[in-house]
Amino acid sequence: MAGEIVYADLNLPSGFPGSRTPLSAQPLSPPSPRWHRTALWVGWIGNVVLVMAVIALGIWGSSGCKLCPTDWQLRGDKCYWVSRGGDMWSESRADCSVRGSQLLVIQDPKELEFLKDLTQGSNQFWVGLSVSSPEKAWTWVGGSPLNQTLFPVSGPAEGNRCGVVNRNRIRSDTCSSVLRWICQRDAVPL
Protein backbone atom coordinates (compact mmCIF):
# COMPACT_ATOMS: atom_id res chain seq x y z
CA MET A 1 0.00 0.00 0.00
CA ALA A 2 2.91 2.24 -0.12
CA GLY A 3 2.27 5.30 -2.34
CA GLU A 4 -1.49 4.81 -2.37
CA ILE A 5 -3.74 7.67 -1.44
CA VAL A 6 -6.76 6.92 0.68
CA TYR A 7 -9.70 9.26 1.08
CA ALA A 8 -12.03 9.12 4.02
CA ASP A 9 -15.14 11.03 5.06
CA LEU A 10 -14.96 11.76 8.78
CA ASN A 11 -17.81 13.03 10.87
CA LEU A 12 -16.17 14.59 13.91
CA PRO A 13 -18.23 16.18 16.66
CA SER A 14 -18.19 19.99 16.59
CA GLY A 15 -16.45 20.22 19.93
CA PHE A 16 -13.65 17.89 18.84
CA PRO A 17 -10.24 19.67 18.80
CA GLY A 18 -9.07 20.58 15.28
CA SER A 19 -12.51 20.28 13.70
CA ARG A 20 -13.72 23.08 11.43
CA THR A 21 -17.11 23.97 10.06
CA PRO A 22 -17.21 23.40 6.29
CA LEU A 23 -16.91 26.65 4.24
CA SER A 24 -20.45 26.28 2.90
CA ALA A 25 -21.83 26.28 6.43
CA GLN A 26 -19.81 29.28 7.68
CA PRO A 27 -21.54 32.69 7.72
CA LEU A 28 -20.28 35.08 5.00
CA SER A 29 -19.65 37.93 7.41
CA PRO A 30 -19.97 38.38 11.10
CA PRO A 31 -23.19 39.96 12.29
CA SER A 32 -22.89 43.76 12.21
CA PRO A 33 -23.24 45.79 15.36
CA ARG A 34 -26.59 47.44 15.98
CA TRP A 35 -25.24 50.97 15.36
CA HIS A 36 -24.22 49.98 11.79
CA ARG A 37 -27.82 49.11 10.96
CA THR A 38 -29.04 52.31 12.61
CA ALA A 39 -26.56 54.41 10.62
CA LEU A 40 -27.62 52.67 7.39
CA TRP A 41 -31.30 53.46 8.03
CA VAL A 42 -30.54 57.07 8.93
CA GLY A 43 -28.57 57.38 5.68
CA TRP A 44 -31.44 56.00 3.61
CA ILE A 45 -33.95 58.29 5.30
CA GLY A 46 -31.62 61.26 4.64
CA ASN A 47 -31.41 60.33 0.94
CA VAL A 48 -35.20 60.12 0.68
CA VAL A 49 -35.57 63.55 2.33
CA LEU A 50 -33.00 65.06 -0.06
CA VAL A 51 -34.74 63.61 -3.13
CA MET A 52 -38.07 64.97 -1.92
CA ALA A 53 -36.50 68.42 -1.34
CA VAL A 54 -35.04 68.49 -4.86
CA ILE A 55 -38.40 67.55 -6.34
CA ALA A 56 -40.19 70.19 -4.26
CA LEU A 57 -37.73 72.90 -5.32
CA GLY A 58 -38.16 71.89 -8.94
CA ILE A 59 -41.94 72.16 -8.68
CA TRP A 60 -42.46 75.15 -6.36
CA GLY A 61 -39.19 76.97 -6.14
CA SER A 62 -36.69 78.50 -8.45
CA SER A 63 -32.99 78.07 -8.01
CA GLY A 64 -32.42 81.59 -9.27
CA CYS A 65 -29.87 80.35 -11.77
CA LYS A 66 -30.43 81.41 -15.35
CA LEU A 67 -28.65 80.49 -18.55
CA CYS A 68 -27.93 82.43 -21.76
CA PRO A 69 -26.44 81.20 -25.04
CA THR A 70 -22.73 81.67 -25.67
CA ASP A 71 -21.77 85.31 -26.43
CA TRP A 72 -24.95 86.63 -24.78
CA GLN A 73 -25.00 88.73 -21.60
CA LEU A 74 -27.33 87.90 -18.71
CA ARG A 75 -29.12 90.62 -16.76
CA GLY A 76 -32.11 89.72 -14.61
CA ASP A 77 -34.37 87.42 -16.61
CA LYS A 78 -33.09 88.51 -20.03
CA CYS A 79 -30.18 87.66 -22.29
CA TYR A 80 -28.70 90.37 -24.53
CA TRP A 81 -26.62 90.04 -27.69
CA VAL A 82 -24.86 92.98 -29.37
CA SER A 83 -23.98 92.76 -33.07
CA ARG A 84 -20.44 93.39 -34.21
CA GLY A 85 -21.34 94.68 -37.67
CA GLY A 86 -24.07 96.96 -38.94
CA ASP A 87 -27.21 96.52 -41.03
CA MET A 88 -30.56 98.14 -41.75
CA TRP A 89 -33.34 97.87 -39.16
CA SER A 90 -35.39 95.20 -41.02
CA GLU A 91 -32.32 92.98 -41.54
CA SER A 92 -31.35 93.48 -37.90
CA ARG A 93 -34.84 92.39 -36.86
CA ALA A 94 -34.58 89.32 -39.12
CA ASP A 95 -31.18 88.44 -37.65
CA CYS A 96 -32.59 88.54 -34.12
CA SER A 97 -35.46 86.31 -35.24
CA VAL A 98 -33.00 83.75 -36.64
CA ARG A 99 -31.28 83.77 -33.23
CA GLY A 100 -34.57 82.90 -31.51
CA SER A 101 -34.90 86.42 -30.14
CA GLN A 102 -36.17 89.88 -31.01
CA LEU A 103 -34.78 93.38 -31.26
CA LEU A 104 -34.47 94.92 -27.81
CA VAL A 105 -37.66 96.15 -26.13
CA ILE A 106 -36.67 98.46 -23.29
CA GLN A 107 -38.85 98.05 -20.20
CA ASP A 108 -37.51 100.67 -17.78
CA PRO A 109 -34.87 103.40 -17.38
CA LYS A 110 -32.58 101.01 -15.45
CA GLU A 111 -32.44 98.75 -18.49
CA LEU A 112 -31.60 101.73 -20.69
CA GLU A 113 -28.81 102.64 -18.26
CA PHE A 114 -27.53 99.03 -18.38
CA LEU A 115 -27.16 99.35 -22.15
CA LYS A 116 -24.32 101.84 -21.72
CA ASP A 117 -22.27 99.13 -20.02
CA LEU A 118 -23.41 96.45 -22.44
CA THR A 119 -22.45 98.45 -25.53
CA GLN A 120 -19.19 99.59 -23.92
CA GLY A 121 -19.71 103.23 -24.77
CA SER A 122 -20.48 102.71 -28.46
CA ASN A 123 -22.94 105.22 -29.78
CA GLN A 124 -25.88 103.86 -31.73
CA PHE A 125 -27.82 100.58 -31.82
CA TRP A 126 -31.12 99.57 -33.35
CA VAL A 127 -33.82 98.60 -30.88
CA GLY A 128 -37.23 97.10 -31.55
CA LEU A 129 -39.03 100.42 -31.98
CA SER A 130 -40.55 101.76 -35.22
CA VAL A 131 -43.19 103.95 -36.82
CA SER A 132 -44.65 102.21 -39.86
CA SER A 133 -46.61 105.15 -41.30
CA PRO A 134 -47.09 108.90 -40.57
CA GLU A 135 -50.47 108.36 -38.87
CA LYS A 136 -49.13 105.67 -36.53
CA ALA A 137 -47.30 106.09 -33.22
CA TRP A 138 -44.04 104.56 -32.01
CA THR A 139 -44.56 100.83 -31.50
CA TRP A 140 -42.33 98.08 -30.06
CA VAL A 141 -41.78 94.90 -32.12
CA GLY A 142 -44.25 93.01 -29.91
CA GLY A 143 -47.01 95.47 -30.85
CA SER A 144 -47.15 97.47 -27.62
CA PRO A 145 -47.05 101.28 -27.86
CA LEU A 146 -44.08 103.26 -26.58
CA ASN A 147 -44.64 105.13 -23.31
CA GLN A 148 -43.39 108.57 -24.42
CA THR A 149 -43.38 109.90 -20.85
CA LEU A 150 -40.98 107.12 -19.80
CA PHE A 151 -38.89 107.18 -22.99
CA PRO A 152 -39.20 110.36 -25.02
CA VAL A 153 -37.89 109.87 -28.56
CA SER A 154 -35.91 112.71 -30.06
CA GLY A 155 -36.34 113.29 -33.78
CA PRO A 156 -39.29 112.95 -36.14
CA ALA A 157 -41.98 110.28 -35.80
CA GLU A 158 -42.64 109.91 -39.52
CA GLY A 159 -43.27 106.79 -41.54
CA ASN A 160 -40.31 104.47 -42.05
CA ARG A 161 -38.55 105.69 -38.90
CA CYS A 162 -36.95 103.34 -36.41
CA GLY A 163 -35.64 103.62 -32.86
CA VAL A 164 -31.99 103.94 -32.04
CA VAL A 165 -30.34 103.87 -28.61
CA ASN A 166 -27.85 106.69 -28.50
CA ARG A 167 -25.95 106.48 -25.18
CA ASN A 168 -28.83 106.51 -22.66
CA ARG A 169 -31.48 108.09 -24.91
CA ILE A 170 -33.74 106.89 -27.70
CA ARG A 171 -33.78 108.81 -30.97
CA SER A 172 -35.39 108.48 -34.37
CA ASP A 173 -33.48 107.48 -37.53
CA THR A 174 -34.39 106.29 -41.01
CA CYS A 175 -34.81 102.52 -41.02
CA SER A 176 -32.46 102.22 -44.01
CA SER A 177 -29.47 103.50 -42.01
CA VAL A 178 -26.80 100.91 -41.31
CA LEU A 179 -26.22 100.49 -37.57
CA ARG A 180 -25.36 97.80 -35.05
CA TRP A 181 -28.26 96.25 -33.11
CA ILE A 182 -29.17 94.54 -29.84
CA CYS A 183 -31.18 91.31 -29.62
CA GLN A 184 -32.90 90.07 -26.47
CA ARG A 185 -34.43 86.82 -25.33
CA ASP A 186 -35.61 85.30 -22.08
CA ALA A 187 -32.98 83.55 -20.00
CA VAL A 188 -33.49 79.83 -19.42
CA PRO A 189 -34.05 79.00 -15.74
CA LEU A 190 -32.04 76.06 -14.40
PDB file of C-alpha atoms in Angstrom:
ATOM      1  CA  MET A   1       0.000   0.000   0.000  1.00  0.00           C
ATOM      2  CA  ALA A   2       2.906   2.245  -0.117  1.00  0.00           C
ATOM      3  CA  GLY A   3       2.271   5.300  -2.336  1.00  0.00           C
ATOM      4  CA  GLU A   4      -1.488   4.815  -2.370  1.00  0.00           C
ATOM      5  CA  ILE A   5      -3.738   7.666  -1.442  1.00  0.00           C
ATOM      6  CA  VAL A   6      -6.760   6.922   0.685  1.00  0.00           C
ATOM      7  CA  TYR A   7      -9.699   9.260   1.081  1.00  0.00           C
ATOM      8  CA  ALA A   8     -12.029   9.123   4.020  1.00  0.00           C
ATOM      9  CA  ASP A   9     -15.145  11.031   5.065  1.00  0.00           C
ATOM     10  CA  LEU A  10     -14.961  11.760   8.776  1.00  0.00           C
ATOM     11  CA  ASN A  11     -17.812  13.034  10.868  1.00  0.00           C
ATOM     12  CA  LEU A  12     -16.169  14.593  13.911  1.00  0.00           C
ATOM     13  CA  PRO A  13     -18.225  16.175  16.664  1.00  0.00           C
ATOM     14  CA  SER A  14     -18.188  19.986  16.587  1.00  0.00           C
ATOM     15  CA  GLY A  15     -16.447  20.220  19.925  1.00  0.00           C
ATOM     16  CA  PHE A  16     -13.655  17.890  18.837  1.00  0.00           C
ATOM     17  CA  PRO A  17     -10.242  19.668  18.799  1.00  0.00           C
ATOM     18  CA  GLY A  18      -9.073  20.581  15.279  1.00  0.00           C
ATOM     19  CA  SER A  19     -12.506  20.279  13.699  1.00  0.00           C
ATOM     20  CA  ARG A  20     -13.717  23.079  11.433  1.00  0.00           C
ATOM     21  CA  THR A  21     -17.108  23.968  10.063  1.00  0.00           C
ATOM     22  CA  PRO A  22     -17.209  23.403   6.291  1.00  0.00           C
ATOM     23  CA  LEU A  23     -16.914  26.646   4.241  1.00  0.00           C
ATOM     24  CA  SER A  24     -20.446  26.280   2.904  1.00  0.00           C
ATOM     25  CA  ALA A  25     -21.826  26.282   6.435  1.00  0.00           C
ATOM     26  CA  GLN A  26     -19.812  29.281   7.679  1.00  0.00           C
ATOM     27  CA  PRO A  27     -21.541  32.689   7.724  1.00  0.00           C
ATOM     28  CA  LEU A  28     -20.281  35.077   5.000  1.00  0.00           C
ATOM     29  CA  SER A  29     -19.654  37.933   7.409  1.00  0.00           C
ATOM     30  CA  PRO A  30     -19.970  38.381  11.101  1.00  0.00           C
ATOM     31  CA  PRO A  31     -23.186  39.965  12.292  1.00  0.00           C
ATOM     32  CA  SER A  32     -22.889  43.758  12.208  1.00  0.00           C
ATOM     33  CA  PRO A  33     -23.236  45.790  15.362  1.00  0.00           C
ATOM     34  CA  ARG A  34     -26.588  47.442  15.978  1.00  0.00           C
ATOM     35  CA  TRP A  35     -25.242  50.965  15.356  1.00  0.00           C
ATOM     36  CA  HIS A  36     -24.216  49.978  11.791  1.00  0.00           C
ATOM     37  CA  ARG A  37     -27.819  49.108  10.957  1.00  0.00           C
ATOM     38  CA  THR A  38     -29.044  52.307  12.610  1.00  0.00           C
ATOM     39  CA  ALA A  39     -26.557  54.411  10.620  1.00  0.00           C
ATOM     40  CA  LEU A  40     -27.616  52.674   7.386  1.00  0.00           C
ATOM     41  CA  TRP A  41     -31.296  53.456   8.032  1.00  0.00           C
ATOM     42  CA  VAL A  42     -30.538  57.068   8.930  1.00  0.00           C
ATOM     43  CA  GLY A  43     -28.565  57.377   5.680  1.00  0.00           C
ATOM     44  CA  TRP A  44     -31.439  55.998   3.609  1.00  0.00           C
ATOM     45  CA  ILE A  45     -33.946  58.289   5.299  1.00  0.00           C
ATOM     46  CA  GLY A  46     -31.621  61.256   4.643  1.00  0.00           C
ATOM     47  CA  ASN A  47     -31.415  60.332   0.941  1.00  0.00           C
ATOM     48  CA  VAL A  48     -35.199  60.115   0.677  1.00  0.00           C
ATOM     49  CA  VAL A  49     -35.572  63.545   2.330  1.00  0.00           C
ATOM     50  CA  LEU A  50     -32.998  65.057  -0.062  1.00  0.00           C
ATOM     51  CA  VAL A  51     -34.739  63.609  -3.131  1.00  0.00           C
ATOM     52  CA  MET A  52     -38.072  64.973  -1.924  1.00  0.00           C
ATOM     53  CA  ALA A  53     -36.496  68.420  -1.339  1.00  0.00           C
ATOM     54  CA  VAL A  54     -35.038  68.489  -4.861  1.00  0.00           C
ATOM     55  CA  ILE A  55     -38.402  67.546  -6.345  1.00  0.00           C
ATOM     56  CA  ALA A  56     -40.189  70.191  -4.259  1.00  0.00           C
ATOM     57  CA  LEU A  57     -37.728  72.897  -5.323  1.00  0.00           C
ATOM     58  CA  GLY A  58     -38.163  71.890  -8.942  1.00  0.00           C
ATOM     59  CA  ILE A  59     -41.938  72.163  -8.677  1.00  0.00           C
ATOM     60  CA  TRP A  60     -42.462  75.152  -6.362  1.00  0.00           C
ATOM     61  CA  GLY A  61     -39.191  76.972  -6.136  1.00  0.00           C
ATOM     62  CA  SER A  62     -36.695  78.499  -8.452  1.00  0.00           C
ATOM     63  CA  SER A  63     -32.987  78.070  -8.007  1.00  0.00           C
ATOM     64  CA  GLY A  64     -32.424  81.588  -9.274  1.00  0.00           C
ATOM     65  CA  CYS A  65     -29.869  80.345 -11.771  1.00  0.00           C
ATOM     66  CA  LYS A  66     -30.428  81.412 -15.352  1.00  0.00           C
ATOM     67  CA  LEU A  67     -28.647  80.487 -18.554  1.00  0.00           C
ATOM     68  CA  CYS A  68     -27.928  82.426 -21.758  1.00  0.00           C
ATOM     69  CA  PRO A  69     -26.436  81.199 -25.035  1.00  0.00           C
ATOM     70  CA  THR A  70     -22.726  81.666 -25.668  1.00  0.00           C
ATOM     71  CA  ASP A  71     -21.770  85.306 -26.433  1.00  0.00           C
ATOM     72  CA  TRP A  72     -24.945  86.628 -24.775  1.00  0.00           C
ATOM     73  CA  GLN A  73     -24.997  88.730 -21.598  1.00  0.00           C
ATOM     74  CA  LEU A  74     -27.333  87.903 -18.715  1.00  0.00           C
ATOM     75  CA  ARG A  75     -29.125  90.616 -16.761  1.00  0.00           C
ATOM     76  CA  GLY A  76     -32.115  89.716 -14.613  1.00  0.00           C
ATOM     77  CA  ASP A  77     -34.368  87.416 -16.610  1.00  0.00           C
ATOM     78  CA  LYS A  78     -33.087  88.511 -20.029  1.00  0.00           C
ATOM     79  CA  CYS A  79     -30.178  87.660 -22.291  1.00  0.00           C
ATOM     80  CA  TYR A  80     -28.704  90.367 -24.526  1.00  0.00           C
ATOM     81  CA  TRP A  81     -26.620  90.042 -27.686  1.00  0.00           C
ATOM     82  CA  VAL A  82     -24.856  92.980 -29.366  1.00  0.00           C
ATOM     83  CA  SER A  83     -23.979  92.763 -33.069  1.00  0.00           C
ATOM     84  CA  ARG A  84     -20.444  93.388 -34.208  1.00  0.00           C
ATOM     85  CA  GLY A  85     -21.342  94.683 -37.673  1.00  0.00           C
ATOM     86  CA  GLY A  86     -24.071  96.961 -38.940  1.00  0.00           C
ATOM     87  CA  ASP A  87     -27.210  96.515 -41.034  1.00  0.00           C
ATOM     88  CA  MET A  88     -30.557  98.143 -41.749  1.00  0.00           C
ATOM     89  CA  TRP A  89     -33.343  97.868 -39.160  1.00  0.00           C
ATOM     90  CA  SER A  90     -35.387  95.202 -41.017  1.00  0.00           C
ATOM     91  CA  GLU A  91     -32.316  92.982 -41.543  1.00  0.00           C
ATOM     92  CA  SER A  92     -31.354  93.478 -37.903  1.00  0.00           C
ATOM     93  CA  ARG A  93     -34.844  92.390 -36.859  1.00  0.00           C
ATOM     94  CA  ALA A  94     -34.584  89.316 -39.116  1.00  0.00           C
ATOM     95  CA  ASP A  95     -31.177  88.441 -37.649  1.00  0.00           C
ATOM     96  CA  CYS A  96     -32.590  88.542 -34.119  1.00  0.00           C
ATOM     97  CA  SER A  97     -35.456  86.305 -35.243  1.00  0.00           C
ATOM     98  CA  VAL A  98     -32.995  83.755 -36.643  1.00  0.00           C
ATOM     99  CA  ARG A  99     -31.279  83.769 -33.234  1.00  0.00           C
ATOM    100  CA  GLY A 100     -34.573  82.904 -31.513  1.00  0.00           C
ATOM    101  CA  SER A 101     -34.900  86.423 -30.138  1.00  0.00           C
ATOM    102  CA  GLN A 102     -36.172  89.885 -31.014  1.00  0.00           C
ATOM    103  CA  LEU A 103     -34.783  93.381 -31.256  1.00  0.00           C
ATOM    104  CA  LEU A 104     -34.471  94.919 -27.812  1.00  0.00           C
ATOM    105  CA  VAL A 105     -37.663  96.145 -26.129  1.00  0.00           C
ATOM    106  CA  ILE A 106     -36.673  98.459 -23.289  1.00  0.00           C
ATOM    107  CA  GLN A 107     -38.853  98.054 -20.199  1.00  0.00           C
ATOM    108  CA  ASP A 108     -37.512 100.668 -17.783  1.00  0.00           C
ATOM    109  CA  PRO A 109     -34.867 103.395 -17.377  1.00  0.00           C
ATOM    110  CA  LYS A 110     -32.578 101.011 -15.450  1.00  0.00           C
ATOM    111  CA  GLU A 111     -32.439  98.747 -18.493  1.00  0.00           C
ATOM    112  CA  LEU A 112     -31.604 101.734 -20.687  1.00  0.00           C
ATOM    113  CA  GLU A 113     -28.813 102.642 -18.263  1.00  0.00           C
ATOM    114  CA  PHE A 114     -27.531  99.033 -18.379  1.00  0.00           C
ATOM    115  CA  LEU A 115     -27.156  99.345 -22.153  1.00  0.00           C
ATOM    116  CA  LYS A 116     -24.321 101.843 -21.721  1.00  0.00           C
ATOM    117  CA  ASP A 117     -22.269  99.131 -20.016  1.00  0.00           C
ATOM    118  CA  LEU A 118     -23.408  96.446 -22.438  1.00  0.00           C
ATOM    119  CA  THR A 119     -22.452  98.448 -25.533  1.00  0.00           C
ATOM    120  CA  GLN A 120     -19.187  99.589 -23.924  1.00  0.00           C
ATOM    121  CA  GLY A 121     -19.710 103.234 -24.773  1.00  0.00           C
ATOM    122  CA  SER A 122     -20.484 102.707 -28.455  1.00  0.00           C
ATOM    123  CA  ASN A 123     -22.943 105.224 -29.782  1.00  0.00           C
ATOM    124  CA  GLN A 124     -25.876 103.855 -31.728  1.00  0.00           C
ATOM    125  CA  PHE A 125     -27.819 100.585 -31.821  1.00  0.00           C
ATOM    126  CA  TRP A 126     -31.115  99.574 -33.348  1.00  0.00           C
ATOM    127  CA  VAL A 127     -33.820  98.603 -30.883  1.00  0.00           C
ATOM    128  CA  GLY A 128     -37.232  97.096 -31.549  1.00  0.00           C
ATOM    129  CA  LEU A 129     -39.032 100.418 -31.984  1.00  0.00           C
ATOM    130  CA  SER A 130     -40.549 101.764 -35.216  1.00  0.00           C
ATOM    131  CA  VAL A 131     -43.191 103.949 -36.818  1.00  0.00           C
ATOM    132  CA  SER A 132     -44.646 102.210 -39.864  1.00  0.00           C
ATOM    133  CA  SER A 133     -46.610 105.154 -41.305  1.00  0.00           C
ATOM    134  CA  PRO A 134     -47.090 108.895 -40.570  1.00  0.00           C
ATOM    135  CA  GLU A 135     -50.473 108.359 -38.875  1.00  0.00           C
ATOM    136  CA  LYS A 136     -49.129 105.674 -36.527  1.00  0.00           C
ATOM    137  CA  ALA A 137     -47.300 106.091 -33.224  1.00  0.00           C
ATOM    138  CA  TRP A 138     -44.041 104.564 -32.014  1.00  0.00           C
ATOM    139  CA  THR A 139     -44.561 100.826 -31.504  1.00  0.00           C
ATOM    140  CA  TRP A 140     -42.331  98.084 -30.064  1.00  0.00           C
ATOM    141  CA  VAL A 141     -41.782  94.900 -32.122  1.00  0.00           C
ATOM    142  CA  GLY A 142     -44.254  93.007 -29.913  1.00  0.00           C
ATOM    143  CA  GLY A 143     -47.006  95.475 -30.855  1.00  0.00           C
ATOM    144  CA  SER A 144     -47.147  97.470 -27.622  1.00  0.00           C
ATOM    145  CA  PRO A 145     -47.052 101.280 -27.861  1.00  0.00           C
ATOM    146  CA  LEU A 146     -44.079 103.256 -26.582  1.00  0.00           C
ATOM    147  CA  ASN A 147     -44.636 105.127 -23.310  1.00  0.00           C
ATOM    148  CA  GLN A 148     -43.389 108.570 -24.422  1.00  0.00           C
ATOM    149  CA  THR A 149     -43.379 109.899 -20.846  1.00  0.00           C
ATOM    150  CA  LEU A 150     -40.982 107.122 -19.800  1.00  0.00           C
ATOM    151  CA  PHE A 151     -38.885 107.177 -22.985  1.00  0.00           C
ATOM    152  CA  PRO A 152     -39.196 110.357 -25.019  1.00  0.00           C
ATOM    153  CA  VAL A 153     -37.887 109.869 -28.556  1.00  0.00           C
ATOM    154  CA  SER A 154     -35.907 112.712 -30.063  1.00  0.00           C
ATOM    155  CA  GLY A 155     -36.341 113.290 -33.785  1.00  0.00           C
ATOM    156  CA  PRO A 156     -39.294 112.947 -36.143  1.00  0.00           C
ATOM    157  CA  ALA A 157     -41.978 110.279 -35.795  1.00  0.00           C
ATOM    158  CA  GLU A 158     -42.640 109.907 -39.516  1.00  0.00           C
ATOM    159  CA  GLY A 159     -43.272 106.790 -41.539  1.00  0.00           C
ATOM    160  CA  ASN A 160     -40.311 104.468 -42.049  1.00  0.00           C
ATOM    161  CA  ARG A 161     -38.550 105.694 -38.902  1.00  0.00           C
ATOM    162  CA  CYS A 162     -36.950 103.335 -36.413  1.00  0.00           C
ATOM    163  CA  GLY A 163     -35.643 103.621 -32.858  1.00  0.00           C
ATOM    164  CA  VAL A 164     -31.986 103.942 -32.039  1.00  0.00           C
ATOM    165  CA  VAL A 165     -30.343 103.869 -28.605  1.00  0.00           C
ATOM    166  CA  ASN A 166     -27.847 106.695 -28.496  1.00  0.00           C
ATOM    167  CA  ARG A 167     -25.948 106.478 -25.178  1.00  0.00           C
ATOM    168  CA  ASN A 168     -28.827 106.507 -22.656  1.00  0.00           C
ATOM    169  CA  ARG A 169     -31.481 108.086 -24.910  1.00  0.00           C
ATOM    170  CA  ILE A 170     -33.738 106.892 -27.704  1.00  0.00           C
ATOM    171  CA  ARG A 171     -33.782 108.809 -30.967  1.00  0.00           C
ATOM    172  CA  SER A 172     -35.386 108.475 -34.365  1.00  0.00           C
ATOM    173  CA  ASP A 173     -33.477 107.478 -37.527  1.00  0.00           C
ATOM    174  CA  THR A 174     -34.395 106.288 -41.013  1.00  0.00           C
ATOM    175  CA  CYS A 175     -34.811 102.517 -41.016  1.00  0.00           C
ATOM    176  CA  SER A 176     -32.464 102.218 -44.008  1.00  0.00           C
ATOM    177  CA  SER A 177     -29.471 103.499 -42.013  1.00  0.00           C
ATOM    178  CA  VAL A 178     -26.799 100.910 -41.311  1.00  0.00           C
ATOM    179  CA  LEU A 179     -26.216 100.491 -37.572  1.00  0.00           C
ATOM    180  CA  ARG A 180     -25.361  97.801 -35.055  1.00  0.00           C
ATOM    181  CA  TRP A 181     -28.258  96.249 -33.110  1.00  0.00           C
ATOM    182  CA  ILE A 182     -29.168  94.541 -29.843  1.00  0.00           C
ATOM    183  CA  CYS A 183     -31.181  91.312 -29.621  1.00  0.00           C
ATOM    184  CA  GLN A 184     -32.897  90.071 -26.472  1.00  0.00           C
ATOM    185  CA  ARG A 185     -34.430  86.823 -25.329  1.00  0.00           C
ATOM    186  CA  ASP A 186     -35.612  85.301 -22.083  1.00  0.00           C
ATOM    187  CA  ALA A 187     -32.980  83.551 -19.998  1.00  0.00           C
ATOM    188  CA  VAL A 188     -33.492  79.827 -19.423  1.00  0.00           C
ATOM    189  CA  PRO A 189     -34.047  78.997 -15.738  1.00  0.00           C
ATOM    190  CA  LEU A 190     -32.036  76.060 -14.398  1.00  0.00           C
TER     191      LEU A 190
END
